[in-house]
XYZ file of C-alpha atoms in Angstrom:
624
model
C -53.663 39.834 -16.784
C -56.558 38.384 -15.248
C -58.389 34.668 -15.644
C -61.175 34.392 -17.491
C -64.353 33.870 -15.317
C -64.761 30.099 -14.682
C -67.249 27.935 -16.253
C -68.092 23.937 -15.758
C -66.340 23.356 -19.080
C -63.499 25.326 -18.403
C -63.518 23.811 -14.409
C -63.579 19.761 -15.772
C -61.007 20.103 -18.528
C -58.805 22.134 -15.688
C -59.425 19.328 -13.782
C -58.744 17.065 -16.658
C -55.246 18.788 -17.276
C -54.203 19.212 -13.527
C -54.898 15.007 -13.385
C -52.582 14.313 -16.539
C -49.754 16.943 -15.690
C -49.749 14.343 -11.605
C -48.572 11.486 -14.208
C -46.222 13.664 -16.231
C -42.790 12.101 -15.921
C -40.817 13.808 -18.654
C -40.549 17.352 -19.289
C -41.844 16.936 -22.986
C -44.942 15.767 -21.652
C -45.459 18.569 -19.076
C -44.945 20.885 -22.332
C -47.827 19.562 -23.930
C -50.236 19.931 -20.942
C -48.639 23.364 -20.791
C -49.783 24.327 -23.884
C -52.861 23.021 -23.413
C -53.284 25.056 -20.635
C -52.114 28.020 -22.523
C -54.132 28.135 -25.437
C -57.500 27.268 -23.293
C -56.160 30.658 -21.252
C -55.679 28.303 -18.070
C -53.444 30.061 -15.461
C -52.468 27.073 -13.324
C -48.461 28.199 -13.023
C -47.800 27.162 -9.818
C -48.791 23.723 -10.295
C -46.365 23.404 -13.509
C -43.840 25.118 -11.487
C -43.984 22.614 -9.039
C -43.834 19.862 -11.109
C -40.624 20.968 -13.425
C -39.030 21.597 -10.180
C -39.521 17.723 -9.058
C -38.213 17.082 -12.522
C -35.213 19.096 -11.938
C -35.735 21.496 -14.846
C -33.607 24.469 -13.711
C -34.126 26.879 -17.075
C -37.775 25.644 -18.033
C -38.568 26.440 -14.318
C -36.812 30.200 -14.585
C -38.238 31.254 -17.701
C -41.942 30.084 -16.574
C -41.191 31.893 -12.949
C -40.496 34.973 -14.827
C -43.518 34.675 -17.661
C -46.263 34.580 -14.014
C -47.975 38.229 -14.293
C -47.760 38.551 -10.250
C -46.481 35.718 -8.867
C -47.417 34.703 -5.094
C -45.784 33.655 -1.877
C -46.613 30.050 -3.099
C -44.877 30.771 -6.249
C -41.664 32.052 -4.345
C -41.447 29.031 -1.841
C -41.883 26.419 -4.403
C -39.025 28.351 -6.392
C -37.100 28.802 -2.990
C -37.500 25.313 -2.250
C -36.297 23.993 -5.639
C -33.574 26.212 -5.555
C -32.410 24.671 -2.559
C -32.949 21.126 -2.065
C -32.768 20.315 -5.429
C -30.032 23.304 -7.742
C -28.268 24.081 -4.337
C -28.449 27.509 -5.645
C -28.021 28.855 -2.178
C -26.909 32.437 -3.348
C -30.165 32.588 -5.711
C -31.921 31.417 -2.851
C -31.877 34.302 -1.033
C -32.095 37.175 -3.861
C -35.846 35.251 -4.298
C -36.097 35.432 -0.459
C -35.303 38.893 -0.390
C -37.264 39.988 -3.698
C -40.073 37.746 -2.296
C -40.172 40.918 0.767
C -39.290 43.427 -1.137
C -42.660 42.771 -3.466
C -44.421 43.001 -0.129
C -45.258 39.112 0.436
C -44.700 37.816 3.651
C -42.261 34.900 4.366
C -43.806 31.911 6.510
C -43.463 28.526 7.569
C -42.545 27.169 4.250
C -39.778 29.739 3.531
C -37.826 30.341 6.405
C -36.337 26.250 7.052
C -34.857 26.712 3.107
C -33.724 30.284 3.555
C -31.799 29.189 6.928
C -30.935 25.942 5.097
C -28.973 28.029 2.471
C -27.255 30.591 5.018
C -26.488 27.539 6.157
C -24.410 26.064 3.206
C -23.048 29.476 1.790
C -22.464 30.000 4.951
C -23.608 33.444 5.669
C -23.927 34.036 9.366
C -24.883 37.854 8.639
C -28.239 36.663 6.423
C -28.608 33.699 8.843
C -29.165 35.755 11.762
C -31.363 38.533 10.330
C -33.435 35.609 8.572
C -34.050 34.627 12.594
C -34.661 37.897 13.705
C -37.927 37.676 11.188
C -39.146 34.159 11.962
C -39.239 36.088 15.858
C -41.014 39.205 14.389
C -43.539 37.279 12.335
C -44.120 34.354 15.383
C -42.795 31.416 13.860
C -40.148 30.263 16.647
C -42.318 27.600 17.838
C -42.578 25.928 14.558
C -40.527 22.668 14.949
C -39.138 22.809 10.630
C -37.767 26.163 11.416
C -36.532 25.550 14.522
C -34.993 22.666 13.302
C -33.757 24.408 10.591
C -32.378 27.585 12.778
C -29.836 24.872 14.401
C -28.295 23.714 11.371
C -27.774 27.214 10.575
C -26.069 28.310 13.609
C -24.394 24.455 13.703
C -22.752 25.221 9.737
C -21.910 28.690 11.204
C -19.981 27.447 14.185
C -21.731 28.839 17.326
C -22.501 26.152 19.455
C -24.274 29.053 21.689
C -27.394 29.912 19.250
C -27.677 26.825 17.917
C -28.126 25.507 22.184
C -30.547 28.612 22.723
C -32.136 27.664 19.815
C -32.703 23.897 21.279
C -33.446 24.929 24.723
C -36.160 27.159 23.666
C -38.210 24.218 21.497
C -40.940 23.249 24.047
C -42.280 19.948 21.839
C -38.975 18.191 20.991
C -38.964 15.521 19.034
C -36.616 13.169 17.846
C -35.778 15.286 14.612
C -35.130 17.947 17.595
C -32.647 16.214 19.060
C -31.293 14.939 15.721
C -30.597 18.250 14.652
C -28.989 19.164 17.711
C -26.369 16.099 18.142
C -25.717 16.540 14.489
C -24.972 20.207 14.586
C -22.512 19.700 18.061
C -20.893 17.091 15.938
C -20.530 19.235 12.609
C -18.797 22.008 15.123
C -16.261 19.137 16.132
C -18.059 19.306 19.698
C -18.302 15.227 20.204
C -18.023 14.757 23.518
C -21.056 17.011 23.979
C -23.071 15.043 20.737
C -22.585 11.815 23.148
C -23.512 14.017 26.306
C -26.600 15.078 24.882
C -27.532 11.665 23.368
C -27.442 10.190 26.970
C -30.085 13.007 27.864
C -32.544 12.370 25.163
C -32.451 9.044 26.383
C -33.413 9.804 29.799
C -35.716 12.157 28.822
C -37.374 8.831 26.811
C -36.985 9.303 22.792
C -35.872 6.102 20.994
C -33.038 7.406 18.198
C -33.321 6.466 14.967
C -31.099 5.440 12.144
C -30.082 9.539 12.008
C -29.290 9.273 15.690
C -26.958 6.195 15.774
C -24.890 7.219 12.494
C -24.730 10.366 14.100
C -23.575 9.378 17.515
C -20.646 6.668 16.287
C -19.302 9.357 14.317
C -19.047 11.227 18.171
C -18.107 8.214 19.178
C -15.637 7.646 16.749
C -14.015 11.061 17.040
C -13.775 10.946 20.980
C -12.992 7.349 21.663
C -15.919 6.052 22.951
C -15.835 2.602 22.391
C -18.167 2.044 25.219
C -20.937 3.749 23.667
C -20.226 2.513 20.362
C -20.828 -0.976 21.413
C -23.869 0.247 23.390
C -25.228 1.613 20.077
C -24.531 -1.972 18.808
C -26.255 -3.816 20.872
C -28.911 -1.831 20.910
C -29.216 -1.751 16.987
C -29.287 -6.028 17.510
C -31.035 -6.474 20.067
C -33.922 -4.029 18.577
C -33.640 -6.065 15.434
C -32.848 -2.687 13.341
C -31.583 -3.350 9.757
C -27.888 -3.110 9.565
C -27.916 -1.091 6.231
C -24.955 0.572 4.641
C -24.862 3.336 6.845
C -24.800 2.015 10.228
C -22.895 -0.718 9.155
C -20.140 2.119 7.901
C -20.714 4.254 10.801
C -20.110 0.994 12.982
C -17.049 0.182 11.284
C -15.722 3.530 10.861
C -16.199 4.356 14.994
C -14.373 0.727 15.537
C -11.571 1.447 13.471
C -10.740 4.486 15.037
C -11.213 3.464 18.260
C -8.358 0.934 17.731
C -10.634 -2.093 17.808
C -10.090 -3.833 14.311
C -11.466 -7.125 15.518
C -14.991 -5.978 15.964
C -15.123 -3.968 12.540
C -13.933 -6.518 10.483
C -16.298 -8.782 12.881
C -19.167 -5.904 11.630
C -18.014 -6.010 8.072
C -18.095 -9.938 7.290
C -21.465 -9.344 8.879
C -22.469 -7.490 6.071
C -24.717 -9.410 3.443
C -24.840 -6.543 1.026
C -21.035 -4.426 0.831
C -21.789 -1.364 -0.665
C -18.861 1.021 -1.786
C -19.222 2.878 1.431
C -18.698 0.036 3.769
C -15.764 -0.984 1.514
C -13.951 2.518 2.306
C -15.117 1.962 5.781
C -13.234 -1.109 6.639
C -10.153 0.096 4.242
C -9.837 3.608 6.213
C -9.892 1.555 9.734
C -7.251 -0.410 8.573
C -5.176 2.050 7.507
C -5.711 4.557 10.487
C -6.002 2.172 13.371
C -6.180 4.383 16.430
C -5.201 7.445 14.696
C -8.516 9.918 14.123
C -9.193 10.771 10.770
C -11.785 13.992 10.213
C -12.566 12.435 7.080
C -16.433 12.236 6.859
C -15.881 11.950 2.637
C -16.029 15.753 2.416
C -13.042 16.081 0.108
C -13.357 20.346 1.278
C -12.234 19.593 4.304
C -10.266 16.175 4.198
C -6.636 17.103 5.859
C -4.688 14.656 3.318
C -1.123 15.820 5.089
C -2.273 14.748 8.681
C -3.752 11.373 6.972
C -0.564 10.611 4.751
C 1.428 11.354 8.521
C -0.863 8.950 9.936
C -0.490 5.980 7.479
C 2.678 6.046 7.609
C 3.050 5.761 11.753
C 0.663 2.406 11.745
C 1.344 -1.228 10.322
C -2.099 -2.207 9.210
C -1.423 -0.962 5.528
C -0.516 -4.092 4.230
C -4.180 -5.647 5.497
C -5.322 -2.268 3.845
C -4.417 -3.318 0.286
C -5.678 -7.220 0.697
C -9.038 -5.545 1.449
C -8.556 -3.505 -1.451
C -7.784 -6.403 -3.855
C -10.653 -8.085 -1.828
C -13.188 -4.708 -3.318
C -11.781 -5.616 -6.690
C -12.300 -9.262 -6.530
C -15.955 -8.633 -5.491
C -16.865 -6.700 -8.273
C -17.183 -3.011 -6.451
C -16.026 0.359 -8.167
C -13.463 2.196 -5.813
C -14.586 5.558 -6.022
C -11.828 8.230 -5.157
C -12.319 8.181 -1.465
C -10.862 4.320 -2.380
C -8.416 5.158 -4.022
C -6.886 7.838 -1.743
C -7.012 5.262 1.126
C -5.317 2.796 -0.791
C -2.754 4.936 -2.447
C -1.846 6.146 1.120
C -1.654 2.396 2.067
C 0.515 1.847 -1.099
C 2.696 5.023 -0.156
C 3.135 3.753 3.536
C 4.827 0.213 2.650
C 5.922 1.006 -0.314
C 3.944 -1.121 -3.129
C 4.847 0.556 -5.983
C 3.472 -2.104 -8.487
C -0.099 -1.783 -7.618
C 0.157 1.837 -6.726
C 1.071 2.331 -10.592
C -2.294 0.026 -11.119
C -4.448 2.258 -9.537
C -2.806 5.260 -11.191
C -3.761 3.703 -14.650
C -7.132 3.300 -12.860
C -7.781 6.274 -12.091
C -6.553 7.890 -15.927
C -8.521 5.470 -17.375
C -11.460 7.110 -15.680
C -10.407 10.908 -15.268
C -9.822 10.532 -11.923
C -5.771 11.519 -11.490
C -6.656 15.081 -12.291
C -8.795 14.983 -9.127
C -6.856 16.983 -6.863
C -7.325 14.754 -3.829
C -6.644 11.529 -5.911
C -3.436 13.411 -8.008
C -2.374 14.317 -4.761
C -2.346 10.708 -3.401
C -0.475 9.946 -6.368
C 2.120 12.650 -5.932
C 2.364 10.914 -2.266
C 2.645 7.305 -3.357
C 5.073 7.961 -6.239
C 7.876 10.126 -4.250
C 7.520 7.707 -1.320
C 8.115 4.487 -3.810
C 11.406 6.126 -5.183
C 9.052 7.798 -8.361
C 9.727 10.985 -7.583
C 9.679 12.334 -11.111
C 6.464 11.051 -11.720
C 5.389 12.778 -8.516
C 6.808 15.897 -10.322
C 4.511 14.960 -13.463
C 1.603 14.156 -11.718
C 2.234 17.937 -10.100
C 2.744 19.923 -13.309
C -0.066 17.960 -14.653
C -2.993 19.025 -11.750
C -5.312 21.785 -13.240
C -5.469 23.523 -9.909
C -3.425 23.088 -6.847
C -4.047 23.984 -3.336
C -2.299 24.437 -0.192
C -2.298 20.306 0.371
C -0.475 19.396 -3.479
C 2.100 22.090 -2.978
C 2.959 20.679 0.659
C 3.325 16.951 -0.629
C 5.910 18.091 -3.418
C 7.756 20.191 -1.201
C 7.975 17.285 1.356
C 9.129 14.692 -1.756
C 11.538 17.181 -2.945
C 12.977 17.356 0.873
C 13.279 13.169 1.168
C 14.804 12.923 -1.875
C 17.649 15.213 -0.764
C 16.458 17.824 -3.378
C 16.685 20.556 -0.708
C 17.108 23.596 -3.320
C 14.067 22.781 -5.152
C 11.857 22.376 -2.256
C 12.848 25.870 -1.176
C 12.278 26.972 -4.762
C 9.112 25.226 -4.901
C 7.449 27.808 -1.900
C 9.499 30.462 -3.245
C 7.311 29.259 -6.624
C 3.964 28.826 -4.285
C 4.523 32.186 -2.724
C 4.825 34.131 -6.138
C 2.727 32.237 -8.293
C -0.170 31.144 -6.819
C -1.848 33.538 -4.845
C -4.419 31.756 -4.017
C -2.949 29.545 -1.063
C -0.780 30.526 1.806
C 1.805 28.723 3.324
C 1.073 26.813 6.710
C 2.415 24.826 9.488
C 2.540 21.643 7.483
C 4.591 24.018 4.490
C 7.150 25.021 6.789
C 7.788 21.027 8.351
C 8.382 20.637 4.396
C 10.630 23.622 3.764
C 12.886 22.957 7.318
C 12.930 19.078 6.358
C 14.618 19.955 3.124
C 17.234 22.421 5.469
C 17.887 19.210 7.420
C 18.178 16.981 4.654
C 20.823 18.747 3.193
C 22.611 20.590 6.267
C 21.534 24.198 5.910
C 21.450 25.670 8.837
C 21.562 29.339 8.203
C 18.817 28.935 5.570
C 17.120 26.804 8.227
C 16.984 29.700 10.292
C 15.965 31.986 7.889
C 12.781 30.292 6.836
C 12.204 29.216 10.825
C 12.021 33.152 11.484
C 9.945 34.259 8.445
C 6.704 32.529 9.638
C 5.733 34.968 11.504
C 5.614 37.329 8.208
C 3.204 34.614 7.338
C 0.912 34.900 10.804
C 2.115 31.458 11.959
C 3.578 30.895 15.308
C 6.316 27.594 15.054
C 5.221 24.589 17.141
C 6.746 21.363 18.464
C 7.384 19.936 15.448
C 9.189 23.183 13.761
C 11.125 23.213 16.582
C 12.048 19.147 16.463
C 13.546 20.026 12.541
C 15.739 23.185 13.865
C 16.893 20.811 16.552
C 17.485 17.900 13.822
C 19.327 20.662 11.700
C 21.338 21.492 14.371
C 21.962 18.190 15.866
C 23.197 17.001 12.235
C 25.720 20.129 12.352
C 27.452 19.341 15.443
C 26.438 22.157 17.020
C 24.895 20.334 20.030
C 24.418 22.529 23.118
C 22.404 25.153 20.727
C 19.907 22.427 19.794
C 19.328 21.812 23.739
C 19.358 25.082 24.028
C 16.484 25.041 21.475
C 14.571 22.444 23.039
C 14.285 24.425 25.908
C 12.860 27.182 24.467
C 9.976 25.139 22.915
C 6.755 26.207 23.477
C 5.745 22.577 25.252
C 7.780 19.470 26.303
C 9.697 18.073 23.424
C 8.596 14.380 22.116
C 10.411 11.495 21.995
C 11.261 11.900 18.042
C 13.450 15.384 19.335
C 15.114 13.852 21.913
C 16.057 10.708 20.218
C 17.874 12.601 17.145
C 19.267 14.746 19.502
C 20.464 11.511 21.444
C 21.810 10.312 18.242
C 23.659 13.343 17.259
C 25.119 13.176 20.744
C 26.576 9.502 19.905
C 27.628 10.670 16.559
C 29.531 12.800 17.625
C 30.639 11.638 21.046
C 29.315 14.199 23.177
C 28.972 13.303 26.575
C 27.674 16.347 28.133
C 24.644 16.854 26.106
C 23.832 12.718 25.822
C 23.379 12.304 29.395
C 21.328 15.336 29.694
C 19.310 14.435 26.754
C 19.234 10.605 28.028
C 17.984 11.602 31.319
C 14.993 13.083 29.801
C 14.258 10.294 27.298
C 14.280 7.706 30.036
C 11.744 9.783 31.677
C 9.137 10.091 28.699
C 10.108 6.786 27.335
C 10.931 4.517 29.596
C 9.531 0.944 27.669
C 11.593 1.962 24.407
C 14.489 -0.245 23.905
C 16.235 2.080 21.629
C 16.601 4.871 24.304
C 18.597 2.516 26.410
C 20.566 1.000 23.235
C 21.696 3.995 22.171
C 22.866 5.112 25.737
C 24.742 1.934 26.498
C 26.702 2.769 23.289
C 27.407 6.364 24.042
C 29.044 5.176 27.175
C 30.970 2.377 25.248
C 32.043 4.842 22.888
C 33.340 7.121 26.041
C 35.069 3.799 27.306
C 32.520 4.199 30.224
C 31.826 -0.023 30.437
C 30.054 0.617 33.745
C 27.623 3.026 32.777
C 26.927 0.815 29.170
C 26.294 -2.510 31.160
C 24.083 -0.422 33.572
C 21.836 0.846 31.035
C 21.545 -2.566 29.695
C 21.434 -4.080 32.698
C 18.370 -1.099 33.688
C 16.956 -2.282 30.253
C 16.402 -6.042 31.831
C 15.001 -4.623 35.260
C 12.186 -3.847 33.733
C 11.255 -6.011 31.523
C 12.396 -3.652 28.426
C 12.801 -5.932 25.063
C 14.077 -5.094 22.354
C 11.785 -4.904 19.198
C 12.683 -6.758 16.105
C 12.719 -4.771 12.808
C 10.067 -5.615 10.464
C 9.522 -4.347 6.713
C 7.412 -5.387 3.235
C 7.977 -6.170 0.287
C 5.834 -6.675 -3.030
C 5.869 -9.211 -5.080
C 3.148 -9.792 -7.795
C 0.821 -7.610 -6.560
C 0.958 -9.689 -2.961
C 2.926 -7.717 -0.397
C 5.053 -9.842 2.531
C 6.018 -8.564 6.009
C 9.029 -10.050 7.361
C 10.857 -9.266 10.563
C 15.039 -9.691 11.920
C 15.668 -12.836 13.055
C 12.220 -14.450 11.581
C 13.370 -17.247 9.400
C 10.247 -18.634 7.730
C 9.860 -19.371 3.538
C 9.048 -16.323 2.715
C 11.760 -14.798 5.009
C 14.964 -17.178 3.952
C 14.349 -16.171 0.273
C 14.157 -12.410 0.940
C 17.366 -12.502 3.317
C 19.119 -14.185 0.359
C 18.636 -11.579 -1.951
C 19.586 -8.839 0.747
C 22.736 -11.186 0.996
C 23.283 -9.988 -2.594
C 22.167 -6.895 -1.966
C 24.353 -6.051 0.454
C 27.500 -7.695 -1.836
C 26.693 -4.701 -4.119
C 26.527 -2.336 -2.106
C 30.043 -3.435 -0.895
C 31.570 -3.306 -4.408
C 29.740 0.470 -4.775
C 31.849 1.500 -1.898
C 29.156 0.901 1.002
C 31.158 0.668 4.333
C 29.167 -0.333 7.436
C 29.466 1.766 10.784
C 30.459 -1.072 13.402
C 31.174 1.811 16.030
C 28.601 1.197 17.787
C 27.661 -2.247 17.459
């Protein structure tokens, strides 16, 4: 089909259309400048292309595509574009890419940063790198958006190496140059060479921008940096850049895990305007203190075993939840990255009351079925005592992956229900054969051996993970030596410490240390002791639990030696601290602390402990 010849008539109402379809902003209106411009016989189809696409008309946009009589490479790059910044059709993406060749049009500029964009995102190394080896054929490595683009590529498709070459070869950089390169070391988990190269662009002159400092604190952040972090501060003050949402979070989020609480909540009262994402900032560096989280609010890749592990090891859970009902107060919708932070914080102290309010929360608003968020709620129920609703909450998730199976096998194993956790991967293995089990599956699945004294099956399942590809670490080892510890059988778990792959931590040796007092074995405690006074030598329990292995040996020399070792240097003993909740307000009190709060709690454990009595409860006073 061919345009009719123009004329000035034809030329000033094209004109007249292109002008009204620039205000268009509804897709009813571009229809009726479309048919204008097909009953006058116009053929302006890239122009209404473009436009649908910045309306984000998917199916109007296909169907005109397809109705062009021979569309050009102008027609394909708008279509590539929209296809990828704005359907994240990546896969489509490169079937127009590759029809766009195959119809004998040549790829330029304008193509190649969405094409490598999309390998990027599938990702799709093989396409990725043949897409390169045409920007070199046609001569387009110089251009700074493909360049640019070529990183990210090689950054999403892990090799640091081509995504470097890539950089080294740009002759111009600018400061999107060196964005795209400290972002892609960080997305490949290479911080300390993000902050490296950050220090270079400054002494080669460029000022960063607001891309650069998120970018860097989140190196920071991940490598402990604090240094640099508060660099990046002061530089963000002192050149009187706005302190938006995203460096503020950034900020917050590098503090937090760099163990420095002070400044972030110093950062976040800062704040005049606390968006949701500064909110999940501050409550995620509560929570994880100095413990790293690769959270980054990916929920593809968040790790929610290793960040349940994590909560539960620090005692800034309880300030988690005030800032939480603080959120609340202030009007701001958790979203679910919220609400997994502060259903780990629930799970972690054990506030069961507002851990049920955020599961009505989150059913009010469709949210439990989210697999990250059900999966929180599996976590907080089994660790609150609910482990039936855990059990619900599992049978109830639409889809389940590797993460939802782990945290019911785990609640099965600490509620002593050791036959249905090992039913529960026998269940994983046959049913769903879509996940695998991994490390963190077997630390569930030995757990439950542990829990309930089966050693031979402990052994059993300790073997097969090697049918599974996996090779048992430290802490697979730690629950056969628990196991076996438990059993009695007290030279074979030394024997199995020894064999471990790397020095055993202080969590082996000091169950090990307690079997041996158990059970009164002399031989294995003081090896055992030896070695725990060695990696530990500030932890009052190590030399507690010695000095009453001696008692119990009627060795009174050795026991007032190890205490009297303890006072040498300067070894006190910690007091024991816990929570409870109460109306929705949680209270930490400690041994020996006698405040309001404190004298009514130890009043009902008073009681408490009368009923446990009268159930048959009999203290050990062995080894007091």
């Amino acid at each position: 089909m061919h345009s009719p010849p123009s004329t000035p008539s034809t030329l000033n109402l094209t004109s007249k259309l292109l002008s009204l379809l620039k205000q268009c902003t509804s897709i009813e209106s571009i229809k009726q400048v479309h048919s204008q411009m097909l009953i006058h016989s116009l053929q302006n189809h890239n122009q209404i292309l473009s436009k649908l696409i910045d309306l984000n008309d998917f199916s109007y946009s296909s169907l005109l595509f397809s109705h062009i009589p021979i569309p050009n490479d102008f027609s394909y790059n708008v279509m590539i574009r929209g296809l990828t910044k704005k359907w994240h059709n990546f896969t489509l993406t490169l079937q127009f890419y590759h029809q766009m060749k195959l119809f004998g049009l040549k790829p330029n500029n304008f193509t190649y940063p969405f094409v490598l964009i999309s390998c990027a995102n599938l990702p799709s190394f093989y396409h990725g790198i043949r897409a390169h080896s045409s920007v070199l054929q046609r001569g387009l490595r110089s251009d700074p958006h493909v360049a640019h683009s070529l990183i990210t590529m090689y950054a999403r498709c892990g090799d640091s190496g081509g995504a470097r070459d890539v950089f080294d070869e740009i002759t111009e950089r600018d400061v999107v140059s060196w964005n795209a390169m400290i972002s892609g070391y960080l997305k490949m988990g290479c911080a300390a060479e993000a902050v490296v190269l950050f220090r270079r662009m400054r002494v080669a002159g460029f000022e960063p921008d607001e891309m650069t400092l998120v970018s860097v604190l989140a190196a920071c952040a991940d490598v402990g940096d604090l240094s640099m972090g508060k660099w990046i501060e002061g530089f963000v003050v002192e050149g009187g850049i706005e302190m938006n949402s995203f460096l503020g979070s950034a900020l917050i989020d590098m503090y937090g895990k760099c163990g420095n609480l002070e400044s972030a909540r110093r950062v976040f009262d800062g704040m005049s305007k606390r968006e949701l994402v500064i909110w999940n900032a501050m409550i995620t560096g509560q929570i994880t203190r100095t413990f790293h989280l690769q959270f980054y609010y990916d929920y593809a890749s968040i790790h929610l075993q290793l960040i349940f592990h994590w909560f539960s090891q620090n005692g800034a859970s309880d300030e988690a939840i005030k800032l939480f009902h603080g959120m609340i107060e202030e009007g701001v919708t958790p979203d679910k990255i919220t609400l997994v932070g502060a259903l780990s914080a629930c799970a972690s102290i054990g506030a069961l009351d507002l851990g049920k309010w955020i599961d009505s929360y989150a059913s009010q608003r469709g949210m439990n079925h989210d697999i990250f968020v059900g999966t929180s709620l599996m976590d907080m129920y089994a660790k609150c005592g609910g482990l039936d609703d855990a059990l619900k909450i599992f049978e109830d998730l639409p889809q389940k992956n590797i993460v939802s199976w782990n945290t019911i096998i785990s609640a099965l194993a600490a509620h002593g229900r050791a036959n249905d956790a090992l039913s529960s991967i026998k269940r994983m293995v046959e049913e769903d054969k879509t996940v695998q089990p991994n490390d963190i599956t077997f630390v569930g699945v030995l757990s439950a051996c542990v829990h309930a004294g089966l050693v031979d099956e402990g052994y059993r399942w300790f073997n097969l993970m090697s049918s599974f590809g996996l090779t048992p670490k430290i802490e697979h080892y730690s629950c056969m030596v628990d196991l076996l510890a438990r059993a009695g059988r007290l030279m074979e778990a030394l024997e199995f410490i020894r064999k471990m792959p790397e020095e055993p931590d202080a969590i082996t040796l000091g169950a090990l240390l307690a079997a041996c007092r158990n059970f009164g074995n002399m031989d294995v405690g003081e090896q055992v002791m030896h070695l725990l006074l060695d990696l530990e030598p500030s932890n009052s329990g190590n030399y507690v639990i010695s000095s009453k292995i001696y008692a119990k040996s009627k060795k009174w020399d050795d026991s007032a030696r190890m205490r009297r070792l303890m006072r040498e240097r300067g070894v006190s003993k910690t007091p024991g601290c816990s929570w409870v909740e109460i109306e929705n307000q949680v209270f930490e009190f400690h041994a020996g602390d006698l405040c309001l709060n404190s004298r009514e709690i130890h009043r009902v454990f008073i009681l408490l402990k009368e009923e446990m009595k009268n159930e048959g409860y009999r203290p050990m006073v062995d080894f007091l």
